[in-house]
PDB file of C-alpha atoms in Angstrom:
ATOM      1  CA  GLU A  81      75.415  88.112  45.927  1.00 60.00           C
ATOM      2  CA  GLN A  82      75.367  84.310  45.750  1.00 76.00           C
ATOM      3  CA  PRO A  83      73.660  82.128  48.394  1.00 87.00           C
ATOM      4  CA  CYS A  84      76.159  80.368  50.638  1.00 92.00           C
ATOM      5  CA  THR A  85      76.399  77.894  53.492  1.00 95.00           C
ATOM      6  CA  LEU A  86      78.182  78.349  56.812  1.00 96.00           C
ATOM      7  CA  PHE A  87      79.279  75.299  58.799  1.00 96.00           C
ATOM      8  CA  VAL A  88      78.728  76.156  62.448  1.00 96.00           C
ATOM      9  CA  ASP A  89      80.708  75.285  65.577  1.00 94.00           C
ATOM     10  CA  LEU A  90      77.524  75.048  67.628  1.00 93.00           C
ATOM     11  CA  ASN A  91      79.126  74.637  71.059  1.00 88.00           C
ATOM     12  CA  ASN A  92      80.840  77.964  70.422  1.00 87.00           C
ATOM     13  CA  LEU A  93      77.812  79.730  68.954  1.00 90.00           C
ATOM     14  CA  VAL A  94      75.628  79.003  71.995  1.00 87.00           C
ATOM     15  CA  HIS A  95      77.723  81.320  74.171  1.00 80.00           C
ATOM     16  CA  SER A  96      77.211  84.242  71.781  1.00 79.00           C
ATOM     17  CA  LEU A  97      73.437  83.762  71.925  1.00 78.00           C
ATOM     18  CA  ILE A  98      73.287  84.033  75.712  1.00 68.00           C
ATOM     19  CA  GLY A  99      74.913  87.425  76.281  1.00 58.00           C
ATOM     20  CA  CYS A 100      72.669  89.788  78.186  1.00 51.00           C
ATOM     21  CA  ASP A 101      73.258  92.970  80.179  1.00 52.00           C
ATOM     22  CA  ASP A 102      70.238  92.321  82.423  1.00 58.00           C
ATOM     23  CA  GLN A 103      71.719  91.595  85.880  1.00 58.00           C
ATOM     24  CA  ARG A 104      68.718  89.450  86.821  1.00 60.00           C
ATOM     25  CA  LEU A 105      69.346  87.199  83.814  1.00 59.00           C
ATOM     26  CA  ALA A 106      73.054  87.152  84.561  1.00 57.00           C
ATOM     27  CA  ILE A 107      72.260  85.658  87.955  1.00 61.00           C
ATOM     28  CA  LEU A 108      69.603  83.232  86.706  1.00 61.00           C
ATOM     29  CA  GLY A 109      71.648  82.186  83.675  1.00 59.00           C
ATOM     30  CA  GLY A 110      69.373  83.563  80.986  1.00 62.00           C
ATOM     31  CA  GLU A 111      65.826  82.621  79.988  1.00 76.00           C
ATOM     32  CA  TYR A 112      64.966  79.879  77.529  1.00 82.00           C
ATOM     33  CA  ASP A 113      62.472  81.925  75.560  1.00 86.00           C
ATOM     34  CA  ARG A 114      65.152  84.549  74.912  1.00 83.00           C
ATOM     35  CA  ILE A 115      67.575  81.847  73.790  1.00 86.00           C
ATOM     36  CA  ARG A 116      64.910  80.469  71.445  1.00 91.00           C
ATOM     37  CA  ASP A 117      64.113  83.927  70.073  1.00 90.00           C
ATOM     38  CA  ALA A 118      67.790  84.820  69.574  1.00 88.00           C
ATOM     39  CA  THR A 119      68.407  81.541  67.726  1.00 92.00           C
ATOM     40  CA  THR A 120      65.320  82.001  65.544  1.00 94.00           C
ATOM     41  CA  ASN A 121      66.234  85.598  64.727  1.00 92.00           C
ATOM     42  CA  LEU A 122      69.779  84.601  63.740  1.00 93.00           C
ATOM     43  CA  VAL A 123      68.634  81.792  61.427  1.00 95.00           C
ATOM     44  CA  ARG A 124      65.915  83.849  59.754  1.00 94.00           C
ATOM     45  CA  THR A 125      68.082  86.931  59.307  1.00 92.00           C
ATOM     46  CA  LEU A 126      70.880  84.876  57.749  1.00 93.00           C
ATOM     47  CA  ALA A 127      68.370  83.078  55.522  1.00 94.00           C
ATOM     48  CA  SER A 128      66.983  86.398  54.281  1.00 91.00           C
ATOM     49  CA  GLY A 129      70.535  87.262  53.216  1.00 89.00           C
ATOM     50  CA  GLY A 130      70.951  83.958  51.384  1.00 92.00           C
ATOM     51  CA  VAL A 131      72.986  82.240  54.111  1.00 94.00           C
ATOM     52  CA  SER A 132      72.086  78.717  55.254  1.00 96.00           C
ATOM     53  CA  LEU A 133      73.588  76.858  58.221  1.00 97.00           C
ATOM     54  CA  VAL A 134      74.857  73.340  58.892  1.00 96.00           C
ATOM     55  CA  CYS A 135      75.674  72.830  62.574  1.00 96.00           C
ATOM     56  CA  TYR A 136      78.037  70.416  64.311  1.00 95.00           C
ATOM     57  CA  LEU A 137      78.309  69.601  68.011  1.00 91.00           C
ATOM     58  CA  ASP A 138      81.202  68.153  69.959  1.00 86.00           C
ATOM     59  CA  PRO A 139      80.399  64.777  71.540  1.00 81.00           C
ATOM     60  CA  SER A 140      79.626  64.566  75.244  1.00 64.00           C
ATOM     61  CA  ARG A 141      82.523  65.159  77.624  1.00 54.00           C
ATOM     62  CA  GLY A 142      82.958  61.523  78.589  1.00 48.00           C
ATOM     63  CA  THR A 143      83.727  60.447  75.017  1.00 50.00           C
ATOM     64  CA  GLN A 144      86.634  62.772  74.309  1.00 51.00           C
ATOM     65  CA  GLY A 145      89.385  61.019  76.237  1.00 53.00           C
ATOM     66  CA  VAL A 146      91.999  62.227  78.694  1.00 53.00           C
ATOM     67  CA  ASN A 147      93.535  64.572  76.109  1.00 59.00           C
ATOM     68  CA  LYS A 148      90.614  66.955  76.784  1.00 63.00           C
ATOM     69  CA  LEU A 149      90.879  66.739  80.577  1.00 69.00           C
ATOM     70  CA  HIS A 150      92.962  69.910  80.952  1.00 72.00           C
ATOM     71  CA  GLU A 151      90.535  71.909  78.814  1.00 68.00           C
ATOM     72  CA  TRP A 152      87.480  70.678  80.703  1.00 70.00           C
ATOM     73  CA  GLN A 153      89.214  71.508  83.994  1.00 80.00           C
ATOM     74  CA  HIS A 154      89.900  75.030  82.728  1.00 75.00           C
ATOM     75  CA  ARG A 155      86.269  75.459  81.674  1.00 72.00           C
ATOM     76  CA  PHE A 156      85.062  74.229  85.063  1.00 81.00           C
ATOM     77  CA  GLU A 157      87.322  76.762  86.773  1.00 86.00           C
ATOM     78  CA  GLN A 158      85.839  79.519  84.583  1.00 78.00           C
ATOM     79  CA  THR A 159      82.313  78.431  85.533  1.00 79.00           C
ATOM     80  CA  LEU A 160      83.268  78.364  89.206  1.00 86.00           C
ATOM     81  CA  GLU A 161      84.767  81.859  88.940  1.00 86.00           C
ATOM     82  CA  THR A 162      81.557  83.169  87.357  1.00 81.00           C
ATOM     83  CA  ALA A 163      79.408  81.546  90.048  1.00 82.00           C
ATOM     84  CA  THR A 164      81.670  82.991  92.752  1.00 88.00           C
ATOM     85  CA  LYS A 165      81.140  86.487  91.319  1.00 85.00           C
ATOM     86  CA  VAL A 166      77.371  86.000  91.450  1.00 82.00           C
ATOM     87  CA  GLU A 167      77.669  84.919  95.088  1.00 87.00           C
ATOM     88  CA  ALA A 168      79.794  87.985  95.852  1.00 88.00           C
ATOM     89  CA  TYR A 169      77.268  90.247  94.094  1.00 85.00           C
ATOM     90  CA  CYS A 170      74.413  88.793  96.165  1.00 86.00           C
ATOM     91  CA  ALA A 171      76.460  89.524  99.300  1.00 89.00           C
ATOM     92  CA  GLY A 172      76.950  93.131  98.166  1.00 89.00           C
ATOM     93  CA  LEU A 173      80.695  92.718  97.642  1.00 91.00           C
ATOM     94  CA  VAL A 174      80.959  93.411  93.894  1.00 85.00           C
ATOM     95  CA  PRO A 175      78.946  95.634  91.504  1.00 85.00           C
ATOM     96  CA  ALA A 176      76.588  94.217  88.878  1.00 75.00           C
ATOM     97  CA  SER A 177      78.948  95.440  86.151  1.00 75.00           C
ATOM     98  CA  GLU A 178      81.361  92.644  87.063  1.00 78.00           C
ATOM     99  CA  LEU A 179      78.826  89.870  86.476  1.00 74.00           C
ATOM    100  CA  GLU A 180      79.145  87.562  83.502  1.00 71.00           C
ATOM    101  CA  THR A 181      76.096  85.756  82.151  1.00 68.00           C
ATOM    102  CA  MET A 182      76.068  82.082  83.042  1.00 69.00           C
ATOM    103  CA  LEU A 183      74.757  79.455  80.629  1.00 73.00           C
ATOM    104  CA  PRO A 184      71.523  77.926  81.867  1.00 77.00           C
ATOM    105  CA  GLU A 185      71.676  74.164  82.371  1.00 77.00           C
ATOM    106  CA  HIS A 186      69.800  73.246  79.201  1.00 84.00           C
ATOM    107  CA  ALA A 187      70.862  76.122  76.940  1.00 84.00           C
ATOM    108  CA  LEU A 188      72.457  73.836  74.358  1.00 88.00           C
ATOM    109  CA  GLU A 189      69.396  71.588  74.211  1.00 91.00           C
ATOM    110  CA  GLN A 190      67.184  74.659  73.700  1.00 90.00           C
ATOM    111  CA  VAL A 191      69.329  75.889  70.813  1.00 92.00           C
ATOM    112  CA  VAL A 192      69.424  72.447  69.177  1.00 94.00           C
ATOM    113  CA  ALA A 193      65.646  72.024  69.494  1.00 95.00           C
ATOM    114  CA  THR A 194      65.066  75.476  68.013  1.00 95.00           C
ATOM    115  CA  LEU A 195      67.436  74.847  65.106  1.00 97.00           C
ATOM    116  CA  ARG A 196      65.871  71.499  64.271  1.00 96.00           C
ATOM    117  CA  GLY A 197      62.434  73.100  64.464  1.00 97.00           C
ATOM    118  CA  LEU A 198      63.654  75.554  61.809  1.00 97.00           C
ATOM    119  CA  SER A 199      64.932  72.636  59.650  1.00 97.00           C
ATOM    120  CA  VAL A 200      68.583  73.513  60.256  1.00 97.00           C
ATOM    121  CA  PRO A 201      70.740  70.341  60.154  1.00 96.00           C
ATOM    122  CA  VAL A 202      72.436  69.566  63.475  1.00 96.00           C
ATOM    123  CA  GLN A 203      74.975  66.735  63.634  1.00 93.00           C
ATOM    124  CA  VAL A 204      76.929  65.355  66.594  1.00 90.00           C
ATOM    125  CA  ALA A 205      80.583  64.620  65.777  1.00 87.00           C
ATOM    126  CA  LEU A 206      82.231  61.397  66.947  1.00 83.00           C
ATOM    127  CA  GLU A 207      85.194  63.423  68.239  1.00 80.00           C
ATOM    128  CA  GLU A 208      86.038  67.100  68.652  1.00 80.00           C
ATOM    129  CA  ALA A 209      84.296  68.833  65.773  1.00 86.00           C
ATOM    130  CA  ASP A 210      86.980  71.343  64.658  1.00 88.00           C
ATOM    131  CA  GLY A 211      88.692  69.164  62.079  1.00 88.00           C
ATOM    132  CA  LEU A 212      85.390  67.712  60.870  1.00 91.00           C
ATOM    133  CA  LEU A 213      83.938  71.181  60.374  1.00 93.00           C
ATOM    134  CA  VAL A 214      86.834  72.172  58.113  1.00 93.00           C
ATOM    135  CA  GLU A 215      86.604  68.886  56.214  1.00 93.00           C
ATOM    136  CA  MET A 216      82.826  69.058  55.721  1.00 93.00           C
ATOM    137  CA  CYS A 217      82.938  72.732  54.788  1.00 93.00           C
ATOM    138  CA  GLU A 218      85.514  72.004  52.103  1.00 91.00           C
ATOM    139  CA  ALA A 219      83.695  68.913  50.821  1.00 92.00           C
ATOM    140  CA  GLY A 220      80.305  70.610  50.856  1.00 89.00           C
ATOM    141  CA  GLY A 221      81.401  73.805  49.152  1.00 90.00           C
ATOM    142  CA  GLY A 222      80.715  75.918  52.242  1.00 93.00           C
ATOM    143  CA  PHE A 223      81.724  79.548  52.465  1.00 94.00           C
ATOM    144  CA  GLY A 224      83.396  79.070  55.841  1.00 95.00           C
ATOM    145  CA  VAL A 225      83.262  77.830  59.423  1.00 95.00           C
ATOM    146  CA  LEU A 226      81.360  80.089  61.822  1.00 96.00           C
ATOM    147  CA  SER A 227      82.974  80.006  65.263  1.00 94.00           C
ATOM    148  CA  GLN A 228      84.846  82.101  67.810  1.00 90.00           C
ATOM    149  CA  ASP A 229      87.894  79.871  68.028  1.00 88.00           C
ATOM    150  CA  SER A 230      91.223  81.026  66.620  1.00 84.00           C
ATOM    151  CA  ASP A 231      92.248  77.380  66.077  1.00 85.00           C
ATOM    152  CA  PHE A 232      90.472  77.667  62.726  1.00 88.00           C
ATOM    153  CA  CYS A 233      93.063  80.235  61.648  1.00 86.00           C
ATOM    154  CA  VAL A 234      95.710  77.517  61.512  1.00 83.00           C
ATOM    155  CA  LEU A 235      93.815  74.442  60.300  1.00 84.00           C
ATOM    156  CA  ARG A 236      94.862  73.634  56.742  1.00 81.00           C
ATOM    157  CA  GLY A 237      91.971  74.179  54.345  1.00 83.00           C
ATOM    158  CA  GLY A 238      90.115  76.244  56.926  1.00 86.00           C
ATOM    159  CA  ARG A 239      87.948  79.236  56.077  1.00 92.00           C
ATOM    160  CA  TYR A 240      87.296  80.922  59.422  1.00 94.00           C
ATOM    161  CA  VAL A 241      84.375  83.315  59.929  1.00 95.00           C
ATOM    162  CA  PRO A 242      84.497  84.816  63.464  1.00 94.00           C
ATOM    163  CA  ILE A 243      81.072  85.077  65.079  1.00 93.00           C
ATOM    164  CA  SER A 244      82.050  88.502  66.401  1.00 91.00           C
ATOM    165  CA  SER A 245      82.512  89.755  62.822  1.00 92.00           C
ATOM    166  CA  LEU A 246      78.934  88.959  61.744  1.00 90.00           C
ATOM    167  CA  VAL A 247      76.958  92.059  60.773  1.00 89.00           C
ATOM    168  CA  LEU A 248      73.235  91.527  60.198  1.00 85.00           C
ATOM    169  CA  GLU A 249      71.310  94.445  58.714  1.00 82.00           C
ATOM    170  CA  ASP A 250      67.894  93.549  57.302  1.00 74.00           C
ATOM    171  CA  GLU A 251      68.723  91.267  54.354  1.00 73.00           C
ATOM    172  CA  ASN A 252      72.375  92.305  54.222  1.00 82.00           C
ATOM    173  CA  VAL A 253      74.840  89.913  55.832  1.00 85.00           C
ATOM    174  CA  SER A 254      78.573  90.574  56.039  1.00 89.00           C
ATOM    175  CA  ALA A 255      81.449  89.007  57.945  1.00 90.00           C
ATOM    176  CA  MET A 256      85.222  88.663  58.018  1.00 92.00           C
ATOM    177  CA  LEU A 257      86.817  85.651  56.332  1.00 92.00           C
ATOM    178  CA  ILE A 258      90.231  84.518  57.633  1.00 92.00           C
ATOM    179  CA  LEU A 259      92.331  82.031  55.658  1.00 90.00           C
ATOM    180  CA  PRO A 260      95.358  80.183  57.074  1.00 87.00           C
ATOM    181  CA  GLU A 261      97.357  81.248  54.019  1.00 88.00           C
ATOM    182  CA  ASP A 262      96.713  84.909  54.793  1.00 87.00           C
ATOM    183  CA  VAL A 263      97.706  84.422  58.450  1.00 86.00           C
ATOM    184  CA  ALA A 264     100.954  82.707  57.423  1.00 85.00           C
ATOM    185  CA  ASN A 265     101.770  85.428  54.872  1.00 87.00           C
ATOM    186  CA  LYS A 266     101.093  88.207  57.375  1.00 85.00           C
ATOM    187  CA  MET A 267     103.369  86.545  59.938  1.00 84.00           C
ATOM    188  CA  GLY A 268     106.058  85.824  57.366  1.00 83.00           C
ATOM    189  CA  ILE A 269     106.117  82.072  57.972  1.00 82.00           C
ATOM    190  CA  ASP A 270     105.432  78.970  55.925  1.00 80.00           C
ATOM    191  CA  LEU A 271     101.902  77.590  55.997  1.00 78.00           C
ATOM    192  CA  SER A 272     103.189  74.324  57.466  1.00 74.00           C
ATOM    193  CA  GLN A 273     104.559  76.211  60.493  1.00 75.00           C
ATOM    194  CA  LEU A 274     101.141  77.493  61.623  1.00 73.00           C
ATOM    195  CA  VAL A 275     100.283  74.350  63.564  1.00 66.00           C
ATOM    196  CA  ASP A 276     103.627  74.518  65.396  1.00 67.00           C
ATOM    197  CA  LEU A 277     102.937  78.152  66.240  1.00 63.00           C
ATOM    198  CA  ALA A 278      99.496  77.292  67.603  1.00 57.00           C
ATOM    199  CA  GLY A 279     101.034  74.735  69.935  1.00 56.00           C
ATOM    200  CA  LEU A 280     103.252  77.298  71.690  1.00 54.00           C
TER     201      LEU A 280
END
């Protein structure tokens, strides 16, 4: 198997590193040493399988314009819903099984610091990173874009690797690769119609 490079949607990856079924951590929002260890384990396991990473971050919220306002509002509502569940759990109104782990305040900074300490390149995009990730992956000969965002299924030139499909076993690394062409063929539509479909 040939070595390869994955271009990483880092904002998306952070959420997959936080998951924990410990109710105490769900309430506290995780622990930074566990985030560091999970990040380190992921990088080293992928490296042992010949997979290197190049990571990209979205810019800060204030630089993305009003076109992102609806999305940020939706994310805030999700965060509020999660916090409300924690409050209800503490009041004895809901079981621990209904809790969802909250991101600690500086989770992203912890992941970035850990990655840079492991010599993994981390770049901040000037605008939303999705299109740039596809462009840089194509230009840099990357195997695909690692994310958990179905938008990559419809971006022309995209090679989408869902985070949820990653299987890490010792030095063996496997994952699903989704191409826009395959999605269009399976749906029986022209490739150019994918973007229209995504907008519905």
